[in-house]
Coordinates of C-alpha atoms in Angstrom, one line a residue:
X1 CA -50.9 16.6 -49.5
X2 CA -51.1 13.5 -47.4
X3 CA -52.1 13.4 -43.7
X4 CA -48.5 13.2 -42.3
X5 CA -47.4 16.2 -44.3
X6 CA -50.4 18.1 -43.1
X7 CA -49.6 17.2 -39.5
X8 CA -45.9 18.2 -39.8
X9 CA -46.9 21.5 -41.4
X10 CA -49.5 22.2 -38.7
X11 CA -46.9 21.4 -35.9
X12 CA -44.3 23.7 -37.5
X13 CA -46.8 26.6 -37.7
X14 CA -47.9 26.0 -34.1
X15 CA -44.3 25.7 -32.8
X16 CA -43.2 28.9 -34.6
X17 CA -46.2 30.8 -33.3
X18 CA -45.5 29.6 -29.7
X19 CA -41.7 30.4 -29.8
X20 CA -42.2 33.8 -31.5
X21 CA -43.1 35.3 -28.1
X22 CA -39.6 34.5 -26.7
X23 CA -36.3 36.3 -27.3
X24 CA -34.0 34.5 -29.7
X25 CA -31.1 34.7 -27.2
X26 CA -33.3 33.0 -24.6
X27 CA -34.1 30.2 -26.9
X28 CA -30.4 29.8 -27.5
X29 CA -29.4 29.9 -23.8
X30 CA -32.1 27.6 -22.3
X31 CA -30.9 24.4 -23.9
X32 CA -27.3 25.3 -23.0
X33 CA -28.2 26.0 -19.4
X34 CA -30.2 22.8 -19.3
X35 CA -27.2 20.8 -20.5
X36 CA -25.0 22.5 -17.9
X37 CA -27.6 21.8 -15.1
X38 CA -27.9 18.2 -16.2
X39 CA -24.1 17.8 -16.2
X40 CA -23.8 19.4 -12.7
X41 CA -26.6 17.1 -11.4
X42 CA -24.9 14.1 -13.0
X43 CA -21.6 15.1 -11.3
X44 CA -23.3 15.6 -8.0
X45 CA -25.0 12.2 -8.1
X46 CA -21.8 10.5 -9.1
X47 CA -20.0 12.1 -6.1
X48 CA -22.9 11.1 -3.9
X49 CA -22.7 7.5 -5.1
X50 CA -18.9 7.4 -4.6
X51 CA -18.5 9.2 -1.3
X52 CA -21.9 9.2 0.4
X53 CA -24.1 12.0 1.4
X54 CA -22.1 13.2 4.4
X55 CA -18.8 13.4 2.7
X56 CA -20.2 15.0 -0.5
X57 CA -22.1 17.7 1.4
X58 CA -19.0 18.3 3.6
X59 CA -16.8 18.7 0.5
X60 CA -19.2 21.2 -1.0
X61 CA -19.3 23.2 2.2
X62 CA -15.6 23.2 2.7
X63 CA -14.9 24.3 -0.9
X64 CA -17.5 27.1 -0.5
X65 CA -16.0 28.2 2.8
X66 CA -12.5 28.3 1.2
X67 CA -13.7 30.7 -1.4
X68 CA -13.9 33.4 1.3
X69 CA -10.5 35.1 1.2
X70 CA -10.0 35.7 5.0
X71 CA -11.1 32.1 5.8
X72 CA -8.9 30.6 3.2
X73 CA -6.0 32.7 4.5
X74 CA -6.6 31.4 8.1
X75 CA -6.9 27.8 7.0
X76 CA -3.7 28.1 5.0
X77 CA -1.8 29.6 7.9
X78 CA -3.0 26.9 10.3
X79 CA -2.1 24.2 7.8
X80 CA 1.4 25.7 7.4
X81 CA 1.9 25.6 11.2
X82 CA 1.3 21.8 11.1
X83 CA 3.6 21.4 8.1
X84 CA 6.3 23.5 9.8
X85 CA 6.1 21.4 12.9
X86 CA 6.4 18.2 10.9
X87 CA 9.4 19.6 9.0
X88 CA 11.1 21.4 11.8
X89 CA 13.5 18.7 12.8
X90 CA 14.5 17.8 9.2
X91 CA 15.1 21.5 8.2
X92 CA 17.5 22.1 11.0
X93 CA 19.5 19.0 10.0
X94 CA 19.8 20.1 6.4
X95 CA 22.2 22.9 7.1
X96 CA 25.6 22.1 5.5
X97 CA 24.2 19.6 3.0
X98 CA 25.9 19.4 -0.4
X99 CA 24.0 21.3 -3.0
X100 CA 26.5 21.0 -5.8
X101 CA 29.5 18.8 -6.7
X102 CA 32.7 19.4 -4.7
X103 CA 35.4 21.0 -6.8
X104 CA 37.8 18.2 -5.8
X105 CA 36.5 14.6 -5.1
X106 CA 37.3 12.9 -1.9
X107 CA 38.4 9.6 -3.5
X108 CA 38.3 6.6 -1.2
X109 CA 38.1 8.8 1.9
X110 CA 34.4 9.3 0.9
X111 CA 33.9 6.0 2.7
X112 CA 35.0 7.6 6.0
X113 CA 32.6 10.4 5.4
X114 CA 29.8 7.9 4.8
X115 CA 30.6 6.0 8.0
X116 CA 30.5 9.3 9.9
X117 CA 27.1 10.1 8.5
X118 CA 25.8 6.6 9.2
X119 CA 26.9 6.9 12.9
X120 CA 24.5 9.8 13.2
X121 CA 21.5 7.7 12.3
X122 CA 19.1 6.8 15.1
X123 CA 19.8 3.4 16.7
X124 CA 17.5 1.0 15.0
X125 CA 18.8 -2.3 16.4
X126 CA 15.8 -4.0 18.0
X127 CA 13.6 -1.0 18.4
X128 CA 12.0 -0.4 15.0
X129 CA 8.7 -1.9 14.0
X130 CA 9.5 -4.0 10.9
X131 CA 12.1 -1.9 9.0
X132 CA 15.1 -4.3 9.6
X133 CA 14.1 -8.0 9.5
X134 CA 17.5 -9.6 9.7
X135 CA 18.7 -10.6 13.2
X136 CA 22.0 -9.8 14.8
X137 CA 24.7 -7.3 13.9
X138 CA 25.0 -5.8 10.4
X139 CA 28.7 -6.6 10.4
X140 CA 28.4 -10.4 10.6
X141 CA 26.2 -13.5 10.1
X142 CA 23.5 -13.2 7.5
X143 CA 24.2 -9.5 7.0
X144 CA 27.7 -10.2 5.8
X145 CA 26.5 -12.9 3.4
X146 CA 24.1 -10.7 1.5
X147 CA 26.4 -7.7 1.7
X148 CA 29.1 -9.6 0.0
X149 CA 26.7 -11.1 -2.6
X150 CA 25.5 -7.6 -3.4
X151 CA 29.0 -6.2 -3.7
X152 CA 30.0 -9.1 -6.0
X153 CA 27.2 -8.2 -8.5
X154 CA 27.0 -4.4 -8.0
X155 CA 27.8 -3.7 -11.6
X156 CA 25.2 -6.0 -13.2
X157 CA 21.9 -5.2 -14.9
X158 CA 19.5 -8.0 -15.8
X159 CA 18.1 -5.8 -18.7
X160 CA 21.1 -7.2 -20.5
X161 CA 20.2 -10.9 -20.3
X162 CA 22.9 -11.9 -22.8
X163 CA 25.7 -10.4 -20.7
X164 CA 24.7 -11.1 -17.1
X165 CA 23.4 -14.7 -17.5
X166 CA 24.1 -15.5 -13.9
X167 CA 21.8 -12.7 -12.6
X168 CA 19.1 -13.9 -15.1
X169 CA 19.3 -17.4 -13.6
X170 CA 19.2 -16.0 -10.0
X171 CA 16.0 -14.1 -10.7
X172 CA 14.4 -17.1 -12.3
X173 CA 15.3 -19.3 -9.4
X174 CA 14.1 -16.8 -6.8
X175 CA 10.8 -16.6 -8.6
X176 CA 10.5 -20.4 -8.9
X177 CA 11.5 -21.1 -5.3
X178 CA 9.0 -18.5 -4.0
X179 CA 6.2 -19.8 -6.2
X180 CA 6.9 -23.3 -4.8
X181 CA 6.3 -21.9 -1.3
X182 CA 2.9 -20.4 -2.5
X183 CA 1.3 -23.4 -4.1
X184 CA 2.9 -23.8 -7.5
X185 CA 3.4 -27.6 -6.8
X186 CA -0.2 -28.1 -6.0
X187 CA -2.4 -29.5 -8.7
X188 CA -5.0 -26.8 -8.1
X189 CA -2.5 -24.1 -9.1
X190 CA -2.6 -25.2 -12.7
X191 CA 1.2 -25.7 -13.0
X192 CA 1.9 -22.4 -14.8
X193 CA 2.8 -20.0 -11.9
X194 CA 5.2 -17.4 -13.2
X195 CA 6.5 -13.9 -12.3
X196 CA 9.3 -11.4 -11.9
X197 CA 11.3 -9.7 -9.3
X198 CA 10.6 -6.1 -8.5
X199 CA 11.9 -3.2 -6.4
X200 CA 9.5 -3.7 -3.6
X201 CA 5.9 -4.5 -2.6
X202 CA 4.6 -1.3 -4.1
X203 CA 6.0 -2.1 -7.5
X204 CA 4.7 -5.7 -7.3
X205 CA 1.2 -4.3 -6.4
X206 CA 1.4 -1.7 -9.2
X207 CA 2.3 -4.4 -11.8
X208 CA -0.5 -6.7 -10.6
X209 CA -3.1 -4.0 -10.9
X210 CA -1.8 -2.8 -14.3
X211 CA -1.7 -6.4 -15.5
X212 CA -5.2 -7.1 -14.2
X213 CA -6.5 -4.0 -15.9
X214 CA -5.1 -4.9 -19.3
X215 CA -6.0 -8.6 -19.0
X216 CA -9.7 -7.8 -18.2
X217 CA -9.8 -5.3 -21.1
X218 CA -8.7 -8.0 -23.5
X219 CA -11.0 -10.6 -21.9
X220 CA -14.2 -8.5 -21.2
X221 CA -13.6 -5.3 -23.1
X222 CA -13.6 -3.2 -19.9
X223 CA -12.5 0.3 -20.6
X224 CA -13.6 2.1 -17.4
X225 CA -11.9 -0.2 -14.9
X226 CA -12.7 -0.3 -11.2
X227 CA -11.2 -2.3 -8.3
X228 CA -12.4 -3.0 -4.8
X229 CA -10.2 -3.3 -1.7
X230 CA -10.9 -3.4 2.0
X231 CA -10.1 -0.4 4.2
X232 CA -7.1 -2.4 5.5
X233 CA -5.6 -2.8 2.0
X234 CA -2.2 -1.2 1.5
X235 CA -2.0 2.4 0.2
X236 CA -0.1 1.1 -2.8
X237 CA -3.5 0.4 -4.4
X238 CA -4.4 4.1 -4.1
X239 CA -1.2 4.8 -6.0
X240 CA -2.0 2.2 -8.6
X241 CA -5.5 3.7 -9.0
X242 CA -4.0 7.2 -9.7
X243 CA -1.2 5.9 -12.0
X244 CA -3.4 3.7 -14.1
X245 CA -6.7 5.6 -14.1
X246 CA -8.7 3.0 -12.2
X247 CA -11.7 3.8 -10.0
X248 CA -10.9 2.6 -6.5
X249 CA -13.6 1.5 -4.0
X250 CA -12.4 1.1 -0.4
X251 CA -15.0 -0.8 1.7
X252 CA -15.1 -1.1 5.5
X253 CA -13.8 -4.2 7.2
X254 CA -16.0 -6.4 9.3
X255 CA -16.1 -6.6 13.1
X256 CA -13.1 -8.9 13.0
X257 CA -11.1 -6.4 11.0
X258 CA -11.2 -8.7 8.0
X259 CA -12.3 -7.9 4.4
X260 CA -16.1 -7.8 4.4
X261 CA -17.0 -10.2 1.5
X262 CA -20.6 -9.1 1.4
X263 CA -19.6 -5.5 1.2
X264 CA -17.2 -6.2 -1.6
X265 CA -19.9 -8.2 -3.4
X266 CA -22.2 -5.2 -3.3
X267 CA -19.7 -3.0 -5.1
X268 CA -19.0 -5.4 -8.0
X269 CA -20.4 -4.3 -11.3
X270 CA -19.7 -4.6 -15.1
X271 CA -16.5 -2.5 -14.8
X272 CA -14.9 -4.4 -11.9
X273 CA -11.5 -5.8 -12.9
X274 CA -10.0 -6.7 -9.5
X275 CA -10.7 -7.5 -5.9
X276 CA -8.0 -7.7 -3.2
X277 CA -7.3 -9.6 0.0
X278 CA -4.3 -9.5 2.3
X279 CA -2.5 -12.2 4.1
X280 CA -2.0 -10.5 6.5
X281 CA -3.1 -6.9 6.3
X282 CA -0.4 -4.4 7.3
X283 CA -2.4 -2.6 10.0
X284 CA -3.4 -5.5 12.3
X285 CA -1.7 -8.7 11.1
X286 CA -5.0 -10.3 10.3
X287 CA -5.6 -12.6 7.2
X288 CA -8.6 -11.8 5.1
X289 CA -11.0 -14.6 4.1
X290 CA -9.0 -15.6 1.0
X291 CA -11.1 -18.7 0.1
X292 CA -14.4 -16.7 0.2
X293 CA -12.9 -13.9 -1.9
X294 CA -11.6 -16.4 -4.3
X295 CA -15.0 -17.9 -4.8
X296 CA -16.4 -14.4 -5.3
X297 CA -13.9 -13.6 -7.9
X298 CA -14.4 -16.9 -9.7
X299 CA -18.2 -16.4 -9.8
X300 CA -17.8 -13.0 -11.5
X301 CA -14.9 -13.9 -13.7
X302 CA -12.7 -11.1 -12.4
X303 CA -9.1 -11.0 -11.1
X304 CA -8.2 -11.5 -7.4
X305 CA -4.9 -10.3 -6.0
X306 CA -3.6 -11.5 -2.7
X307 CA -1.1 -9.2 -0.9
X308 CA 1.4 -11.5 0.7
X309 CA 4.1 -8.9 0.9
X310 CA 4.4 -9.4 4.7
X311 CA 3.3 -13.0 5.0
X312 CA 4.9 -14.7 2.0
X313 CA 8.0 -15.9 3.9
X314 CA 6.2 -16.6 7.2
X315 CA 2.8 -18.2 6.5
X316 CA 4.0 -21.2 4.6
X317 CA 6.5 -22.1 7.4
X318 CA 4.1 -21.2 10.2
X319 CA 1.6 -23.6 8.6
X320 CA 4.2 -26.3 8.5
X321 CA 5.0 -25.7 12.2
X322 CA 1.4 -26.3 13.1
X323 CA 0.0 -22.8 13.5
X324 CA -3.7 -22.5 12.5
X325 CA -3.1 -20.7 9.2
X326 CA -6.1 -20.5 6.8
X327 CA -5.6 -21.0 3.0
X328 CA -3.9 -18.0 1.4
X329 CA -2.0 -18.9 -1.8
X330 CA -2.5 -20.3 -5.4
X331 CA -4.0 -23.4 -4.0
X332 CA -7.1 -21.3 -3.6
X333 CA -9.3 -21.2 -6.7
X334 CA -9.8 -17.7 -8.0
X335 CA -6.4 -16.2 -7.0
X336 CA -4.9 -14.7 -10.1
X337 CA -1.9 -12.9 -8.7
X338 CA 0.2 -12.6 -5.6
X339 CA 2.8 -10.0 -4.3
X340 CA 5.4 -11.1 -1.8
X341 CA 8.4 -9.2 -0.4
X342 CA 11.7 -11.0 -0.2
X343 CA 13.3 -8.1 1.6
X344 CA 11.0 -8.5 4.6
X345 CA 10.9 -12.0 6.2
X346 CA 12.8 -13.5 3.3
X347 CA 15.7 -11.6 4.8
X348 CA 17.0 -10.3 1.5
X349 CA 18.5 -6.9 0.8
X350 CA 16.1 -4.0 0.6
X351 CA 14.5 -3.4 -2.7
X352 CA 13.5 -7.0 -3.5
X353 CA 10.0 -8.3 -4.0
X354 CA 8.2 -10.7 -6.4
X355 CA 4.9 -10.5 -8.3
X356 CA 3.5 -13.9 -9.3
X357 CA 0.6 -14.8 -11.7
X358 CA -1.4 -18.0 -12.1
X359 CA -0.5 -18.4 -15.7
X360 CA 1.4 -16.9 -18.6
X361 CA -1.8 -15.6 -20.3
X362 CA -2.3 -13.1 -17.5
X363 CA 1.4 -12.2 -17.0
X364 CA 1.9 -11.3 -20.7
X365 CA -0.2 -8.2 -20.0
X366 CA 2.5 -7.0 -17.6
X367 CA 5.1 -6.6 -20.3
X368 CA 5.7 -3.5 -22.5
X369 CA 7.1 -4.2 -26.0
X370 CA 8.2 -1.4 -28.3
X371 CA 8.8 -2.0 -32.0
X372 CA 8.7 1.6 -33.5
X373 CA 11.9 3.0 -31.9
X374 CA 15.1 4.0 -33.6
X375 CA 17.0 2.4 -30.7
X376 CA 15.9 -1.0 -31.8
X377 CA 13.4 -3.5 -30.5
X378 CA 12.6 -3.2 -26.8
X379 CA 10.7 -5.3 -24.2
X380 CA 10.7 -4.9 -20.5
X381 CA 8.8 -7.0 -17.9
X382 CA 8.7 -4.5 -15.0
X383 CA 8.2 -0.7 -14.4
X384 CA 12.0 -0.3 -14.2
X385 CA 14.1 -0.8 -17.3
X386 CA 17.6 -1.2 -15.8
X387 CA 17.5 -3.0 -12.5
X388 CA 20.2 -3.7 -9.9
X389 CA 21.5 -7.2 -10.4
X390 CA 23.2 -6.8 -7.0
X391 CA 19.8 -7.0 -5.2
X392 CA 18.7 -10.0 -7.2
X393 CA 21.9 -11.8 -6.3
X394 CA 21.4 -10.8 -2.7
X395 CA 17.9 -12.2 -2.6
X396 CA 19.2 -15.5 -4.2
X397 CA 22.0 -15.6 -1.6
X398 CA 19.6 -15.1 1.2
X399 CA 17.2 -17.9 0.2
X400 CA 19.9 -20.4 -0.7
X401 CA 22.0 -19.7 2.5
X402 CA 19.0 -20.0 4.8
X403 CA 17.2 -22.9 3.2
X404 CA 14.0 -24.4 4.5
X405 CA 15.4 -25.2 7.9
X406 CA 16.6 -21.6 8.4
X407 CA 13.2 -20.1 7.6
X408 CA 11.4 -22.6 9.8
X409 CA 13.8 -21.7 12.7
X410 CA 13.3 -18.0 12.2
X411 CA 9.5 -18.3 11.8
X412 CA 9.3 -20.3 15.1
X413 CA 11.2 -17.5 16.9
X414 CA 9.2 -14.6 15.6
X415 CA 5.9 -16.3 16.0
X416 CA 6.7 -17.2 19.6
X417 CA 8.0 -13.6 20.2
X418 CA 4.7 -12.2 18.8
X419 CA 2.6 -14.3 21.0
X420 CA 4.6 -13.2 24.1
X421 CA 4.2 -9.6 23.1
X422 CA 0.4 -10.1 22.6
X423 CA 0.0 -11.8 25.9
X424 CA 2.0 -9.1 27.6
X425 CA -0.1 -6.3 26.1
X426 CA -3.3 -8.1 27.2
X427 CA -2.0 -7.9 30.8
X428 CA -1.9 -4.1 30.6
X429 CA -5.4 -3.1 31.7
X430 CA -5.5 0.2 29.8
X431 CA -4.8 -1.4 26.4
X432 CA -6.6 -3.8 24.1
X433 CA -5.5 -5.9 21.1
X434 CA -7.1 -4.9 17.8
X435 CA -8.7 -8.0 16.4
X436 CA -7.0 -11.4 16.5
X437 CA -3.6 -11.3 14.9
X438 CA -2.7 -14.3 12.7
X439 CA 1.0 -13.5 12.3
X440 CA 3.7 -11.2 13.5
X441 CA 2.0 -7.9 13.7
X442 CA 0.4 -6.9 17.0
X443 CA -1.8 -3.8 17.0
X444 CA -3.2 -2.3 20.2
X445 CA -5.3 0.7 21.2
X446 CA -6.9 2.1 24.3
X447 CA -10.3 3.2 25.4
X448 CA -9.0 5.3 28.4
X449 CA -5.8 6.8 27.1
X450 CA -4.6 8.7 24.0
X451 CA -2.7 5.9 22.3
X452 CA -0.7 8.4 20.3
X453 CA 0.6 10.0 23.5
X454 CA 1.7 6.5 24.6
X455 CA 3.4 6.2 21.2
X456 CA 5.2 9.5 21.8
X457 CA 6.5 8.3 25.2
X458 CA 7.7 5.1 23.6
X459 CA 9.4 7.2 20.9
X460 CA 11.3 9.1 23.6
X461 CA 12.6 5.7 24.8
X462 CA 14.0 4.9 21.3
X463 CA 11.1 2.8 19.9
X464 CA 9.8 3.4 16.4
X465 CA 6.3 2.0 16.2
X466 CA 3.6 2.5 13.5
X467 CA 0.6 4.9 14.2
X468 CA -2.7 3.6 12.8
X469 CA -6.2 5.0 12.3
X470 CA -9.7 3.5 12.2
X471 CA -9.4 2.7 15.0
X472 CA -6.7 4.9 16.5
X473 CA -4.0 2.5 17.5
X474 CA -0.3 1.6 17.1
X475 CA 1.4 -1.6 16.1
X476 CA 4.7 -3.4 16.3
X477 CA 5.8 -5.6 13.4
X478 CA 7.9 -8.3 15.2
X479 CA 11.2 -9.2 13.5
X480 CA 14.2 -11.2 14.6
X481 CA 15.6 -8.0 16.0
X482 CA 12.9 -8.1 18.7
X483 CA 13.2 -11.7 19.8
X484 CA 15.9 -11.1 22.4
X485 CA 14.3 -7.9 23.8
X486 CA 10.6 -8.8 24.1
X487 CA 10.6 -8.1 27.9
X488 CA 12.3 -4.7 27.3
X489 CA 9.5 -3.7 25.0
X490 CA 6.8 -4.8 27.4
X491 CA 8.5 -3.0 30.3
X492 CA 8.9 0.2 28.4
X493 CA 5.3 -0.1 27.2
X494 CA 4.0 -0.5 30.8
X495 CA 6.0 2.5 31.9
X496 CA 4.8 4.6 29.0
X497 CA 1.1 3.8 29.9
X498 CA 1.8 4.7 33.5
X499 CA 3.4 8.0 32.4
X500 CA 0.4 9.0 30.2
X501 CA -2.1 7.9 32.8
X502 CA -0.4 10.0 35.4
X503 CA 0.2 13.0 33.1
X504 CA -2.2 13.0 30.2
X505 CA -1.5 15.5 27.5
X506 CA 1.0 15.9 24.7
X507 CA 4.7 15.8 25.4
X508 CA 7.0 18.4 24.0
X509 CA 7.9 17.6 20.4
X510 CA 5.5 14.7 20.2
X511 CA 3.2 14.1 17.2
X512 CA 0.1 12.9 19.2
X513 CA -1.8 16.2 18.6
X514 CA -1.2 16.0 14.8
X515 CA -2.2 12.3 14.6
X516 CA -5.2 13.0 16.8
X517 CA -6.3 16.0 14.8
X518 CA -5.8 14.2 11.5
X519 CA -8.0 11.3 12.7
X520 CA -10.8 13.6 13.7
X521 CA -10.6 16.0 10.8
X522 CA -13.8 15.4 8.7
X523 CA -12.3 17.0 5.6
X524 CA -10.0 14.3 4.3
X525 CA -9.0 16.5 1.4
X526 CA -7.3 18.9 3.9
X527 CA -5.4 16.0 5.4
X528 CA -4.2 15.0 1.9
X529 CA -3.1 18.6 1.4
X530 CA -1.1 18.5 4.6
X531 CA 0.7 15.3 3.6
X532 CA 1.5 16.6 0.1
X533 CA 2.8 19.9 1.5
X534 CA 5.0 18.1 4.0
X535 CA 6.4 15.8 1.3
X536 CA 6.9 18.7 -1.1
X537 CA 9.3 20.3 1.4
X538 CA 11.5 17.3 2.1
X539 CA 13.9 17.9 -0.9

């Protein structure tokens, strides 16, 4: 017997002798328990890495507390009170709603019924932040042009390219004209900018994320994808992360409320597929440092999406008018995709947006082609299969009817209106402007008043503004509807500030307590539950 065999035999005898003093069941359970402990530790460390020490410990504590039946019951009851308050108005209005088909149809008189219902809607003309971007009355002017265009093509569906050739041409031209606004004619763009129309900014973002994921899988073999966005990035990226199983990192913005390039850089790893910048960001109207982000993406060979949903039909014209607009489009090296809404400042009908890519190699990963289906061969470019050709026709009509001169004129009006609003707010001592807006969104907060109480008073005057967090603030997205009534807005805002200053505290029916509590609530999971419960009861 050689030395190695002797050593193995000796080790076996020694091991058996040592283990003989333990119960067989214990020998079986110890490695299993060790694996369980290692798995738990790994999960804890992963949560710690993703959420930080404070959030991780808070999550464990809250989950432990909720295991106590009486505590869970109290939390659920309090949560339901908030949900009931949010839903109280809508529940009362649901009485008498149709829950099944009428036995006899109304025929053409259904239009009278629809007009009656429409007349019960809140007045939106001029007093909604964003929402309606077209100026004037909905019965004439630009409204009438797009309404007639939509009506003319209400029956069409671009899924059937061979039948509705006119709609196919409209979509191609809308995409090409938009691409030309965003650098497709520049040599630095590569001359291959391509894209599709979608149902809105969210779908454009979803497609850009999905395409980036699949492109980076084919290019780098990434199978556990991650993307990085600033805190100011749109919530559509959270939706994309859930839909497409992508790890999402949200990083804080810098002191100027712009994407923090260094913070984004620290989160890049071998699984990163995408970073994101906005031009401008929805909360504060501030353009992220697109050139710096582009260089960062190029250096790591990853995708870079620019969210131009708000700015796509303003920034090109504002730059031409002489406003100090930093680079933001495909002329910037590293930009791989862009989303831009035509139904905002493009003044097209609602439900029209565009997703653009630097080249066809990237965009091909957006498509879904099916060959093993008894229904035949199938290929679709967007999330939707059938799409409303009426909206595509309406977008084409909007762009062609306005032309470059029309967009320049509109941009001048809304940029000037935004500056007037910003200056007016700066003159109100109790308020401050959040950051330095680059475009037509003006966000403002207060260090001495509850800004959400101010918002509630403004709501009682008919204004519909957007409540923000981090920091607590509200904003107005200036549209053509606001241009004639800038002074009305500022006067109502001054009066609202005076009202809150003289009588601090929530007003009856206001949402300030809910917004305030949500902002201070450390358990963000509970806030998520509130939002889901509220949405679950809406229909």
